[in-house]
Amino acid sequence: MNVEVNNTKLNTWIKEVSDLCQPDSVYVCNGSKDEYDQMIKTLLDSGIAMPLDKRPNSYLFRSDPSDVARVEDRTYISTTSQDEAGPTNNWMAPNELKAIMKDLYKGCMKGRTLYVIPFSMGPIGSPISKIGVEISDSPYVVINMHMMTRVSDRVLELLGTDGDFIPCLHSIGAPLAEGQEDSKWPCAPIDKKYISHFPEENLIWSYGSGYGGNALLGKKCLALRIASAMARREGWMAEHMLILRLTNPEGKQYHIAAAFPSACGKTNLAMMQPSIPGWKCECVGDDIAWMKIGPDGRLYAINPEAGFFGVAPGTSYETNPMAMDSIRENALFTNCALTDSNEVWWEGMDGDPPAHAIDWKGNDWTPASSTDAAHPNARFTARASQCPVICEDWEKPEGVPIDIFIFGGRRSTVVPLVQEAFNWDHGVFLGSTAASETTAANIGSVGNLRRDPFAMTPFCGYNMGDYFKHWLDMGDKLGDKAPRMFYVNWFRKSEDGKFLWPGFSDNSRVLKWMCERVDGKVETQETPIGLLPKEGDLDVDGLEVSKEDFQELFKIDTDAWKTEIPDIEKHFSKFGDRLPERLKKQLDEFRKRLD
Ligand code: TSX
Ligand code: MN
């Protein structure tokens, strides 16, 4: 071990894990630039990292073709009773799961280095932050954790001798025998992968995958699954939400937190630049919000992460110029294509496709190829501080006060551009029934409607019925200081299949209307589904949307909405008696309003 660790729990844990996993050596990370550079050098020497000529200090990685995404089927919430994990999570009893995984962990780090990665989710020392320590045998994990979390020896100082932390054990599950040559992306086969959470003891065990959400344990595992369970116990919220600050021409600030299922452009909205004059938008976070009620009774949010781990395909100067500028240097790329001029490329990037490239699997690719050059889930990693529109207060320990919650989904029909909830309970109803049509980026068939309550289906660390109850409880606590709630759909289409709303920068028009609602500047039109903007209240100055298209965008077809009811009933029935009465009441009232 390179340094002495003074924390008793950490020392004991490191010893236990080294005895079990039998690494060749143990290295405690300090998060320094030297350490990062050293790790990169090792990865370059072994040919695992590929340098990019056009982007200073940036590197491309190719994963094993079997290790390209989160593995939801292999993700477990392991609580004493299955009922606690609920109907949306895979479950196994802690003893059983631990026995299986201990067998796998036995000797799994042979021939490798065990890295101890002390990190803080949230600014180091903030009252909302949490400390974790990840043990991993993957240098790729170490450098990504450097960017996505605050890795620092100050975390160990803060822990002192008896401070507590969340242990996050990770192994790629590929020990090296004496003299065995390593592969470029070692990992275990799918049936040996386990992403396990023990929320009753704040513990994470991950085995067999080196990829993103399976391996960077501070993100989905800690900041969402474990944190959501802690948040319920402790009376705060851990949500799958972007956070942004909108400033109006008079200089008044509004803070928005928004939850969307995948393929709705959450990162694009988080960094969106308004098309309307005088309005400013800044990014606080693009994926996760931790929120606590402050001394003034309002809800304050921090972004627990320190970077972006974003989907590359579809990201361009057209769709998200601020993300493109964030990754011009000091960026990591995974499963993107590599052009002949040593530049990364992906589907949906600006300009023409390269005449030739090496695809994400390492094979020759040309535009005539029948396969994608970049994997649809190819990623960039960059520090949040590199985003040109990162909010100056993004690391404020007390967070930013949330005025507005947005839920949404991708719907080509039925759902209007924007609606406001009648009240908090109705907002929770909208969040709990949020639905999206599946796209090519999802698994399964394209165009199916999938309910994804609060975009939390794969990330809630306890029974989703109890999670809905927690939302209702938070509303009771917040009272008249609660954020307003809205539901949006940027993706409604005309009968001839064209998007009715330009989206992107023009979404600022919708956000502006929400701010005016918060300030009581505009009234609404009451409909059975919620409160809609009054004619003329949505700022469409300089927009070229025809009157017909505009009407179509806001059209409420009660018959079509009636056909949603059985689907919502089926969705709610999954939660049995854990479904709060107040949500049943919301559904009953909705049914009545449609009659
Ligand atoms: O991210 C998107 N947003 C939110 C932006 C702040 N996307 C991309 C989704 C895939 C991840 C969108 N796509 C949005 C949107 O608001 N809207 C659409 C649909 C759309 C696509 C293209 C055009 C208009 C709408 N226009 C032209 O292509 C010219
Ligand atoms: Mn996410």
Coordinates of C-alpha atoms and ligand atoms in Angstrom, one line a residue:
M1 CA 0.0 0.0 0.0
N2 CA 1.4 3.4 -1.1
V3 CA 0.1 5.4 1.9
E4 CA -1.1 4.8 5.4
V5 CA -4.9 4.9 5.9
N6 CA -6.0 6.1 9.4
N7 CA -9.8 5.4 9.2
T8 CA -10.5 2.2 11.1
K9 CA -13.5 1.1 9.0
L10 CA -11.6 1.8 5.7
N11 CA -8.5 0.0 6.9
T12 CA -10.5 -3.1 8.0
W13 CA -12.4 -3.1 4.7
I14 CA -9.3 -2.8 2.5
K15 CA -7.7 -5.7 4.4
E16 CA -10.9 -7.8 4.0
V17 CA -11.2 -7.1 0.3
S18 CA -7.5 -7.7 -0.4
D19 CA -7.7 -11.0 1.4
L20 CA -10.7 -12.0 -0.6
C21 CA -9.7 -10.7 -4.0
Q22 CA -5.9 -11.2 -3.8
P23 CA -4.6 -8.3 -5.9
D24 CA -0.9 -8.1 -6.6
S25 CA -0.8 -4.6 -5.1
V26 CA -2.9 -2.0 -3.4
Y27 CA -2.9 1.7 -4.4
V28 CA -4.7 4.4 -2.5
C29 CA -5.8 7.3 -4.9
N30 CA -5.4 11.0 -4.0
G31 CA -7.2 12.5 -7.1
S32 CA -4.1 14.5 -8.1
K33 CA -3.3 15.5 -11.7
D34 CA 0.0 13.5 -11.4
E35 CA -2.0 10.4 -10.5
Y36 CA -4.3 11.0 -13.5
D37 CA -1.4 11.5 -15.8
Q38 CA 0.3 8.4 -14.5
M39 CA -2.8 6.3 -15.0
I40 CA -3.2 7.6 -18.6
K41 CA 0.4 6.8 -19.3
T42 CA -0.1 3.2 -18.2
L43 CA -3.3 2.9 -20.3
L44 CA -1.5 4.4 -23.3
D45 CA 1.5 2.0 -22.9
S46 CA -0.8 -1.0 -22.9
G47 CA -2.7 0.3 -26.0
I48 CA -6.0 0.5 -24.0
A49 CA -6.3 4.3 -24.4
M50 CA -5.9 5.8 -27.8
P51 CA -4.7 9.4 -28.0
L52 CA -6.8 11.8 -30.1
D53 CA -4.7 14.3 -32.2
K54 CA -7.3 17.0 -32.4
R55 CA -8.3 17.1 -28.8
P56 CA -5.6 17.8 -26.2
N57 CA -5.3 15.3 -23.4
S58 CA -8.3 13.3 -24.7
Y59 CA -8.5 9.5 -25.2
L60 CA -10.7 6.9 -26.9
F61 CA -11.5 3.5 -25.3
R62 CA -13.2 0.5 -26.8
S63 CA -15.1 -1.8 -24.5
D64 CA -15.7 -5.4 -25.0
P65 CA -18.7 -5.8 -27.4
S66 CA -20.5 -7.6 -24.6
D67 CA -20.0 -4.8 -22.1
V68 CA -21.6 -1.7 -23.6
A69 CA -24.4 -0.6 -21.2
R70 CA -26.0 -0.9 -17.8
V71 CA -27.3 -4.4 -17.2
E72 CA -30.7 -4.0 -15.6
D73 CA -31.4 -7.7 -15.6
R74 CA -28.3 -8.2 -13.4
T75 CA -29.0 -5.3 -11.1
Y76 CA -30.3 -6.2 -7.6
I77 CA -31.8 -4.4 -4.7
S78 CA -31.0 -6.8 -1.9
T79 CA -33.1 -6.2 1.2
T80 CA -34.2 -8.5 3.9
S81 CA -37.7 -8.8 2.5
Q82 CA -38.6 -8.8 -1.2
D83 CA -41.5 -6.4 -0.5
E84 CA -39.0 -3.7 0.4
A85 CA -37.4 -3.9 -3.0
G86 CA -40.8 -3.8 -4.7
P87 CA -42.1 -4.8 -8.1
T88 CA -39.7 -2.7 -10.2
N89 CA -36.5 -4.2 -8.8
N90 CA -34.7 -7.6 -9.1
W91 CA -34.3 -9.0 -5.7
M92 CA -32.3 -11.7 -3.9
A93 CA -31.9 -12.2 -0.2
P94 CA -28.6 -10.5 1.1
N95 CA -27.1 -13.8 2.4
E96 CA -27.8 -15.6 -0.8
L97 CA -26.5 -12.8 -3.0
K98 CA -23.4 -12.2 -0.9
A99 CA -22.5 -15.9 -0.9
I100 CA -22.7 -16.0 -4.7
M101 CA -20.7 -12.8 -5.1
K102 CA -18.0 -13.8 -2.5
D103 CA -17.3 -16.9 -4.5
L104 CA -16.9 -14.7 -7.6
Y105 CA -14.7 -12.2 -5.7
K106 CA -12.4 -14.9 -4.5
G107 CA -9.0 -14.3 -6.2
C108 CA -10.7 -12.1 -8.8
M109 CA -8.0 -9.4 -8.7
K110 CA -5.0 -11.7 -9.2
G111 CA -2.4 -10.1 -11.4
R112 CA -4.0 -6.7 -11.0
T113 CA -3.8 -3.6 -8.8
L114 CA -6.5 -2.9 -6.3
Y115 CA -7.3 0.9 -6.4
V116 CA -8.8 2.5 -3.4
I117 CA -10.8 5.6 -4.6
P118 CA -12.0 8.0 -1.9
F119 CA -14.6 10.3 -3.3
S120 CA -17.2 12.8 -2.3
M121 CA -20.6 13.1 -4.1
G122 CA -21.3 16.8 -3.8
P123 CA -18.8 19.5 -2.8
I124 CA -16.3 18.1 -0.3
G125 CA -17.6 19.1 3.2
S126 CA -21.1 20.2 2.1
P127 CA -23.8 19.2 4.5
I128 CA -25.7 17.6 1.6
S129 CA -22.7 15.6 0.3
K130 CA -21.9 12.0 1.0
I131 CA -18.6 10.2 1.1
G132 CA -18.0 7.0 -0.7
V133 CA -14.9 4.8 -1.2
E134 CA -14.8 2.7 -4.3
I135 CA -12.4 -0.3 -4.5
S136 CA -11.8 -1.2 -8.1
D137 CA -9.3 -3.2 -10.2
S138 CA -9.9 -1.0 -13.3
P139 CA -7.7 1.9 -14.1
Y140 CA -10.4 3.1 -16.6
V141 CA -12.7 3.4 -13.6
V142 CA -10.1 5.4 -11.7
I143 CA -9.7 8.1 -14.4
N144 CA -13.5 8.3 -15.0
M145 CA -14.1 8.6 -11.2
H146 CA -11.5 11.5 -11.2
M147 CA -13.8 13.4 -13.6
M148 CA -17.3 12.3 -12.4
T149 CA -16.7 12.6 -8.7
R150 CA -14.5 14.5 -6.3
V151 CA -11.6 12.1 -5.7
S152 CA -9.2 13.6 -3.2
D153 CA -7.0 12.9 -0.2
R154 CA -9.0 15.6 1.5
V155 CA -11.8 13.1 1.6
L156 CA -9.6 10.8 3.7
E157 CA -8.7 13.7 5.9
L158 CA -12.4 14.5 6.4
L159 CA -13.1 10.9 7.3
G160 CA -10.6 11.0 10.1
T161 CA -10.2 7.9 12.2
D162 CA -13.8 7.0 12.8
G163 CA -15.8 8.8 10.0
D164 CA -18.3 6.8 8.0
F165 CA -18.5 6.2 4.2
I166 CA -20.4 4.2 1.7
P167 CA -18.2 1.2 0.6
C168 CA -18.5 0.5 -3.1
L169 CA -16.7 -2.7 -4.2
H170 CA -16.0 -3.2 -7.9
S171 CA -14.2 -5.8 -9.9
I172 CA -14.1 -6.3 -13.6
G173 CA -14.1 -10.0 -12.7
A174 CA -11.1 -11.0 -14.9
P175 CA -8.1 -12.3 -12.8
L176 CA -4.8 -12.7 -14.7
A177 CA -2.9 -16.0 -14.3
E178 CA 0.9 -15.8 -14.1
G179 CA 2.2 -14.7 -17.5
Q180 CA -1.3 -14.4 -19.0
E181 CA -1.6 -11.6 -21.6
D182 CA -4.4 -9.1 -20.7
S183 CA -7.1 -8.2 -23.1
K184 CA -7.9 -4.6 -23.9
W185 CA -11.3 -4.6 -22.0
P186 CA -11.4 -7.5 -19.6
C187 CA -14.7 -8.3 -18.0
A188 CA -16.9 -11.3 -17.0
P189 CA -19.6 -13.0 -19.1
I190 CA -23.2 -11.7 -18.7
D191 CA -24.3 -14.5 -16.3
K192 CA -21.5 -13.6 -13.9
K193 CA -22.2 -9.9 -13.9
Y194 CA -23.9 -8.6 -10.7
I195 CA -24.7 -5.0 -9.8
S196 CA -25.8 -5.3 -6.2
H197 CA -27.1 -2.8 -3.7
F198 CA -27.7 -3.4 0.0
P199 CA -29.6 -0.3 1.0
E200 CA -30.2 -1.5 4.6
E201 CA -26.4 -1.2 5.2
N202 CA -25.5 1.4 2.5
L203 CA -23.3 -1.1 0.6
I204 CA -22.6 -1.6 -3.1
W205 CA -21.0 -4.7 -4.7
S206 CA -20.5 -4.7 -8.4
Y207 CA -18.9 -7.6 -10.4
G208 CA -18.0 -8.4 -13.9
S209 CA -18.5 -5.2 -15.9
G210 CA -16.2 -2.3 -16.6
Y211 CA -18.8 0.0 -18.2
G212 CA -20.3 3.3 -17.0
G213 CA -23.2 2.9 -14.7
N214 CA -22.1 -0.7 -13.7
A215 CA -18.6 0.4 -12.7
L216 CA -18.5 4.1 -11.8
L217 CA -20.3 3.3 -8.6
G218 CA -20.7 6.9 -7.4
K219 CA -23.3 7.7 -10.1
K220 CA -26.3 5.4 -10.5
C221 CA -25.5 3.0 -7.7
L222 CA -24.6 5.5 -4.9
A223 CA -26.2 8.8 -5.9
L224 CA -29.5 7.3 -7.0
R225 CA -30.1 3.7 -5.7
I226 CA -28.5 3.9 -2.3
A227 CA -29.1 7.7 -1.9
S228 CA -32.9 7.3 -2.7
A229 CA -33.2 4.9 0.1
M230 CA -31.2 7.1 2.5
A231 CA -33.3 10.1 1.3
R232 CA -36.5 8.5 2.3
R233 CA -35.2 7.5 5.7
E234 CA -33.8 11.0 6.3
G235 CA -36.5 13.1 4.7
W236 CA -34.8 14.4 1.5
M237 CA -34.8 13.5 -2.2
A238 CA -32.4 11.8 -4.6
E239 CA -33.8 12.2 -8.1
H240 CA -32.9 11.4 -11.7
M241 CA -33.1 15.1 -12.6
L242 CA -31.1 17.7 -14.4
I243 CA -30.8 21.1 -12.7
L244 CA -30.7 24.4 -14.6
R245 CA -30.8 28.1 -13.8
L246 CA -32.9 30.4 -16.0
T247 CA -32.5 34.2 -15.7
N248 CA -35.0 36.5 -17.2
P249 CA -34.2 39.9 -18.8
E250 CA -34.8 41.7 -15.5
G251 CA -32.2 39.4 -13.9
K252 CA -34.6 37.3 -11.8
Q253 CA -33.4 33.7 -11.4
Y254 CA -35.5 30.6 -11.6
H255 CA -34.2 27.1 -10.8
I256 CA -35.6 24.1 -12.6
A257 CA -35.2 20.4 -11.9
A258 CA -36.5 18.0 -14.6
A259 CA -36.9 14.3 -15.0
F260 CA -37.0 12.6 -18.4
P261 CA -36.7 8.9 -19.4
S262 CA -33.8 8.1 -21.8
A263 CA -33.8 9.4 -25.3
C264 CA -35.6 12.7 -24.4
G265 CA -32.5 14.9 -24.6
K266 CA -32.0 15.6 -20.9
T267 CA -28.4 16.6 -21.3
N268 CA -29.4 18.9 -24.2
L269 CA -32.0 20.6 -22.1
A270 CA -29.6 21.0 -19.2
M271 CA -27.2 23.0 -21.4
M272 CA -29.8 24.6 -23.7
Q273 CA -29.3 28.2 -24.8
P274 CA -32.5 30.2 -25.1
S275 CA -33.7 31.4 -28.4
I276 CA -35.6 34.3 -26.8
P277 CA -33.8 37.6 -26.4
G278 CA -32.6 38.5 -22.9
W279 CA -33.1 35.1 -21.3
K280 CA -30.1 33.2 -20.0
C281 CA -29.7 29.5 -19.2
E282 CA -27.0 27.9 -17.1
C283 CA -26.3 24.3 -16.3
V284 CA -26.1 23.1 -12.7
G285 CA -26.2 19.4 -13.5
D286 CA -27.4 17.0 -16.2
D287 CA -28.4 13.8 -14.5
I288 CA -28.9 13.7 -10.7
A289 CA -30.3 16.1 -8.1
W290 CA -30.1 15.8 -4.3
M291 CA -32.6 18.0 -2.7
K292 CA -33.2 19.1 0.9
I293 CA -35.6 21.5 2.6
G294 CA -33.5 24.6 3.6
P295 CA -33.9 26.8 6.7
D296 CA -36.4 29.0 4.8
G297 CA -38.6 26.0 4.0
R298 CA -37.8 25.9 0.3
L299 CA -36.3 22.9 -1.5
Y300 CA -32.6 23.3 -2.3
A301 CA -30.8 21.1 -4.9
I302 CA -27.2 20.2 -5.5
N303 CA -25.7 18.2 -8.3
P304 CA -23.8 15.4 -6.5
E305 CA -21.6 14.7 -9.6
A306 CA -18.6 16.6 -10.9
G307 CA -18.8 15.7 -14.6
F308 CA -20.9 14.5 -17.5
F309 CA -21.0 11.0 -18.7
G310 CA -23.2 11.7 -21.8
V311 CA -24.4 9.7 -24.7
A312 CA -22.3 10.8 -27.7
P313 CA -24.4 9.8 -30.8
G314 CA -26.8 12.6 -31.6
T315 CA -24.7 15.2 -29.8
S316 CA -23.6 17.9 -32.2
Y317 CA -23.2 21.7 -32.5
E318 CA -26.8 21.7 -33.7
T319 CA -28.3 19.7 -30.8
N320 CA -25.9 20.7 -28.0
P321 CA -23.1 23.2 -28.7
M322 CA -22.3 23.5 -25.0
A323 CA -21.7 19.8 -24.6
M324 CA -19.5 19.9 -27.8
D325 CA -17.5 22.7 -26.3
S326 CA -17.2 20.8 -23.0
I327 CA -15.4 17.9 -24.7
R328 CA -12.8 19.8 -26.9
E329 CA -10.1 18.8 -24.5
N330 CA -9.4 16.7 -21.4
A331 CA -12.2 14.4 -22.4
L332 CA -12.6 10.6 -22.4
F333 CA -14.5 8.8 -25.1
T334 CA -15.8 5.2 -25.0
N335 CA -17.1 3.2 -28.0
C336 CA -17.0 6.1 -30.4
A337 CA -15.6 5.6 -33.9
L338 CA -12.0 6.7 -34.8
T339 CA -11.4 8.5 -38.1
D340 CA -8.2 8.3 -40.2
S341 CA -7.2 11.7 -38.9
N342 CA -7.3 10.4 -35.3
E343 CA -10.5 12.1 -34.4
V344 CA -13.6 10.7 -32.7
W345 CA -16.8 10.4 -34.7
W346 CA -20.3 9.3 -34.0
E347 CA -23.7 9.2 -35.8
G348 CA -25.4 12.6 -35.6
M349 CA -22.2 14.6 -35.3
D350 CA -22.0 17.8 -37.4
G351 CA -20.8 17.6 -41.0
D352 CA -20.4 14.7 -43.4
P353 CA -19.5 11.2 -42.1
P354 CA -15.9 10.3 -42.6
A355 CA -15.1 8.4 -45.8
H356 CA -13.4 5.7 -43.6
A357 CA -13.2 5.1 -39.9
I358 CA -12.5 2.3 -37.4
D359 CA -15.8 1.5 -35.8
W360 CA -16.4 0.9 -32.0
K361 CA -15.5 -2.8 -32.4
G362 CA -12.2 -2.0 -34.1
N363 CA -13.3 -2.9 -37.6
D364 CA -13.1 -0.9 -40.8
W365 CA -16.1 1.2 -41.5
T366 CA -17.4 3.3 -44.4
P367 CA -20.7 5.2 -44.9
A368 CA -21.7 2.2 -47.0
S369 CA -21.4 -0.2 -44.0
S370 CA -24.7 -1.6 -42.7
T371 CA -23.7 -1.1 -39.1
D372 CA -23.2 2.0 -36.8
A373 CA -19.7 3.4 -36.6
A374 CA -20.2 4.4 -32.9
H375 CA -22.2 2.2 -30.5
P376 CA -25.6 3.9 -29.9
N377 CA -24.6 4.0 -26.2
A378 CA -21.1 5.5 -26.9
R379 CA -20.1 8.0 -24.2
F380 CA -18.1 11.1 -23.5
T381 CA -16.7 11.9 -20.1
A382 CA -15.8 15.5 -19.2
R383 CA -15.6 17.6 -16.1
A384 CA -18.6 19.9 -15.5
S385 CA -16.2 22.8 -14.9
Q386 CA -15.4 22.6 -18.7
C387 CA -18.9 23.4 -19.7
P388 CA -19.0 27.1 -21.0
V389 CA -22.4 27.6 -19.4
I390 CA -21.8 25.9 -16.0
C391 CA -23.6 27.9 -13.4
E392 CA -21.3 29.9 -11.1
D393 CA -23.2 28.5 -8.1
W394 CA -23.0 24.8 -9.2
E395 CA -20.8 23.9 -6.3
K396 CA -22.5 26.1 -3.7
P397 CA -22.7 23.8 -0.6
E398 CA -26.3 24.8 0.2
G399 CA -27.5 24.2 -3.4
V400 CA -30.0 26.3 -5.4
P401 CA -33.7 26.8 -4.6
I402 CA -36.0 24.9 -6.9
D403 CA -39.0 26.8 -8.3
I404 CA -40.1 24.3 -10.9
F405 CA -40.3 20.6 -11.4
I406 CA -40.7 19.2 -15.0
F407 CA -41.6 15.7 -15.9
G408 CA -41.8 14.5 -19.4
G409 CA -41.7 11.8 -22.0
R410 CA -41.5 11.2 -25.7
R411 CA -45.0 10.9 -27.2
S412 CA -45.8 11.3 -30.9
T413 CA -49.5 11.6 -30.1
V414 CA -52.0 12.6 -27.4
V415 CA -49.8 14.5 -25.0
P416 CA -49.6 18.3 -25.4
L417 CA -46.4 20.4 -25.5
V418 CA -46.9 21.6 -21.9
Q419 CA -49.4 21.4 -19.0
E420 CA -49.3 22.5 -15.4
A421 CA -50.4 20.2 -12.6
F422 CA -53.5 21.4 -10.7
N423 CA -51.6 20.9 -7.4
W424 CA -48.8 18.9 -5.8
D425 CA -50.8 15.6 -5.7
H426 CA -51.7 15.9 -9.3
G427 CA -48.1 16.7 -10.1
V428 CA -47.1 13.5 -8.3
F429 CA -49.7 11.7 -10.4
L430 CA -48.2 13.0 -13.6
G431 CA -44.7 12.0 -12.5
S432 CA -45.8 8.6 -11.4
T433 CA -47.5 7.9 -14.7
A434 CA -44.9 9.5 -17.0
A435 CA -44.5 7.5 -20.2
S436 CA -42.3 7.4 -23.2
E437 CA -42.3 5.7 -26.5
T438 CA -39.3 3.5 -27.0
T439 CA -36.7 4.5 -29.6
A440 CA -33.9 2.6 -31.3
A441 CA -31.8 3.6 -28.2
N442 CA -33.9 1.4 -26.0
I443 CA -34.0 -2.4 -26.0
G444 CA -37.2 -4.0 -27.3
S445 CA -39.3 -2.8 -30.1
V446 CA -39.6 0.8 -31.3
G447 CA -42.7 2.8 -30.6
N448 CA -44.0 0.9 -27.5
L449 CA -45.3 3.0 -24.7
R450 CA -43.3 2.4 -21.5
R451 CA -44.2 3.9 -18.1
D452 CA -41.2 5.2 -16.3
P453 CA -42.3 7.0 -13.1
F454 CA -40.2 10.0 -12.4
A455 CA -37.6 8.4 -14.8
M456 CA -36.6 6.4 -11.8
T457 CA -37.6 2.8 -12.7
P458 CA -34.0 1.5 -12.9
F459 CA -32.8 3.7 -10.1
C460 CA -35.1 3.6 -7.2
G461 CA -33.4 1.7 -4.3
Y462 CA -36.7 0.7 -2.6
N463 CA -40.3 -0.1 -3.2
M464 CA -41.6 2.3 -5.9
G465 CA -45.0 2.5 -4.1
D466 CA -43.3 3.9 -1.0
Y467 CA -41.3 6.2 -3.3
F468 CA -44.6 7.7 -4.5
K469 CA -45.6 8.1 -0.9
H470 CA -42.3 9.9 -0.2
W471 CA -43.1 12.4 -2.9
L472 CA -46.5 13.1 -1.3
D473 CA -44.9 13.4 2.1
M474 CA -42.3 15.9 0.8
G475 CA -45.2 18.0 -0.7
D476 CA -46.9 18.0 2.7
K477 CA -43.7 19.3 4.3
L478 CA -43.0 21.9 1.7
G479 CA -46.6 23.3 1.7
D480 CA -46.9 26.6 -0.1
K481 CA -43.1 26.7 -0.6
A482 CA -43.3 23.6 -2.9
P483 CA -42.0 24.0 -6.5
R484 CA -44.7 24.2 -9.2
M485 CA -45.0 21.0 -11.3
F486 CA -45.3 20.7 -15.1
Y487 CA -45.4 18.0 -17.7
V488 CA -43.9 18.5 -21.2
N489 CA -43.7 16.6 -24.5
W490 CA -41.3 18.0 -27.1
F491 CA -42.0 15.1 -29.5
R492 CA -45.6 15.4 -30.7
K493 CA -46.0 14.8 -34.4
S494 CA -48.4 15.8 -37.1
E495 CA -50.4 13.3 -39.0
D496 CA -47.8 13.3 -41.7
G497 CA -45.2 12.4 -39.2
K498 CA -43.4 15.8 -38.7
F499 CA -42.4 17.1 -35.3
L500 CA -44.8 19.9 -34.5
W501 CA -42.4 21.7 -32.1
P502 CA -38.9 22.9 -33.0
G503 CA -37.6 21.9 -29.6
F504 CA -34.0 22.6 -28.5
S505 CA -33.4 26.4 -27.9
D506 CA -37.1 27.1 -28.5
N507 CA -38.0 25.1 -25.4
S508 CA -36.9 28.2 -23.6
R509 CA -40.4 29.6 -24.7
V510 CA -42.0 26.9 -22.7
L511 CA -39.7 27.5 -19.7
K512 CA -40.5 31.2 -19.9
W513 CA -44.2 30.5 -19.6
M514 CA -43.5 28.3 -16.5
C515 CA -41.7 31.2 -14.9
E516 CA -44.5 33.5 -15.7
R517 CA -46.9 31.0 -14.0
V518 CA -44.6 31.0 -10.9
D519 CA -44.8 34.8 -10.9
G520 CA -48.6 34.8 -11.4
K521 CA -48.2 36.9 -14.6
V522 CA -50.4 34.6 -16.7
E523 CA -53.6 32.6 -16.2
T524 CA -54.3 29.1 -17.6
Q525 CA -56.9 27.3 -19.4
E526 CA -58.4 24.4 -17.4
T527 CA -58.7 21.1 -19.2
P528 CA -59.4 17.5 -17.9
I529 CA -55.7 16.7 -18.1
G530 CA -54.2 19.8 -16.5
L531 CA -53.7 23.5 -16.9
L532 CA -52.7 24.7 -20.4
P533 CA -51.3 28.0 -21.6
K534 CA -54.0 30.5 -22.7
E535 CA -53.9 31.5 -26.4
G536 CA -51.2 34.1 -26.9
D537 CA -49.4 33.5 -23.6
L538 CA -46.7 31.2 -25.0
D539 CA -44.0 33.5 -26.5
V540 CA -43.8 32.5 -30.2
D541 CA -42.1 35.7 -31.5
G542 CA -39.9 34.8 -34.5
L543 CA -41.2 31.2 -34.6
E544 CA -42.4 29.6 -37.8
V545 CA -45.0 27.3 -36.5
S546 CA -48.3 27.4 -38.5
K547 CA -51.6 28.1 -36.7
E548 CA -52.8 24.6 -37.5
D549 CA -49.7 23.0 -36.1
F550 CA -49.9 25.1 -33.0
Q551 CA -53.4 24.0 -32.4
E552 CA -52.5 20.3 -33.0
L553 CA -49.6 20.7 -30.5
F554 CA -52.1 21.6 -27.7
K555 CA -55.1 19.6 -28.8
I556 CA -56.7 17.5 -26.1
D557 CA -58.5 14.5 -27.5
T558 CA -60.5 13.2 -24.5
D559 CA -61.3 9.9 -26.3
A560 CA -57.6 9.3 -26.8
W561 CA -56.9 10.1 -23.2
K562 CA -59.6 7.7 -22.1
T563 CA -57.7 4.9 -23.8
E564 CA -54.7 5.8 -21.5
I565 CA -56.8 4.9 -18.4
P566 CA -56.6 1.1 -18.6
D567 CA -52.9 1.4 -19.1
I568 CA -52.5 3.6 -16.0
E569 CA -54.6 1.2 -14.0
K570 CA -52.5 -1.7 -15.1
H571 CA -49.3 0.3 -14.2
F572 CA -50.7 1.2 -10.8
S573 CA -51.9 -2.3 -10.0
K574 CA -48.2 -3.4 -9.9
F575 CA -47.8 -1.6 -6.7
G576 CA -50.6 -3.3 -4.8
D577 CA -51.4 -2.0 -1.4
R578 CA -48.2 0.1 -1.5
L579 CA -49.8 2.5 -3.9
P580 CA -50.8 5.6 -1.9
E581 CA -54.6 6.2 -1.6
R582 CA -54.0 9.7 -2.7
L583 CA -52.8 8.5 -6.1
K584 CA -55.8 6.2 -6.5
K585 CA -57.9 9.3 -5.8
Q586 CA -56.0 11.2 -8.5
L587 CA -56.8 8.5 -11.0
D588 CA -60.5 8.4 -10.0
E589 CA -60.7 12.2 -10.4
F590 CA -58.9 12.0 -13.7
R591 CA -61.4 9.4 -14.9
K592 CA -64.3 11.6 -13.8
R593 CA -62.9 14.7 -15.6
L594 CA -62.7 12.8 -18.8
D595 CA -66.3 11.7 -18.7
Ligands
TSX1 O1 -32.9 16.9 -27.0 C1 -33.8 17.2 -27.7 N1 -34.7 18.2 -27.3 C2 -34.4 18.9 -26.0 C3 -33.5 20.0 -26.2 C4 -33.2 21.0 -25.4 N2 -34.1 16.4 -28.8 C5 -33.2 15.3 -29.2 C6 -33.8 14.1 -28.6 C7 -32.9 12.9 -28.8 C8 -32.0 12.7 -27.6 C9 -35.2 16.8 -29.6 N3 -35.7 16.2 -30.7 C10 -36.0 17.8 -29.2 C11 -35.8 18.5 -28.0 O2 -36.5 19.4 -27.7 N4 -37.1 17.9 -30.1 C12 -36.8 16.9 -31.0 C13 -37.6 16.6 -32.2 C14 -37.1 17.5 -33.4 C15 -36.0 17.1 -34.1 C16 -35.6 17.9 -35.2 C17 -36.3 19.1 -35.4 C18 -37.4 19.5 -34.6 C19 -37.8 18.7 -33.6 N5 -36.0 20.0 -36.5 C20 -35.2 19.8 -37.5 O3 -34.6 18.7 -37.7 C21 -34.9 20.9 -38.4
MN2 MN -29.4 9.2 -16.3

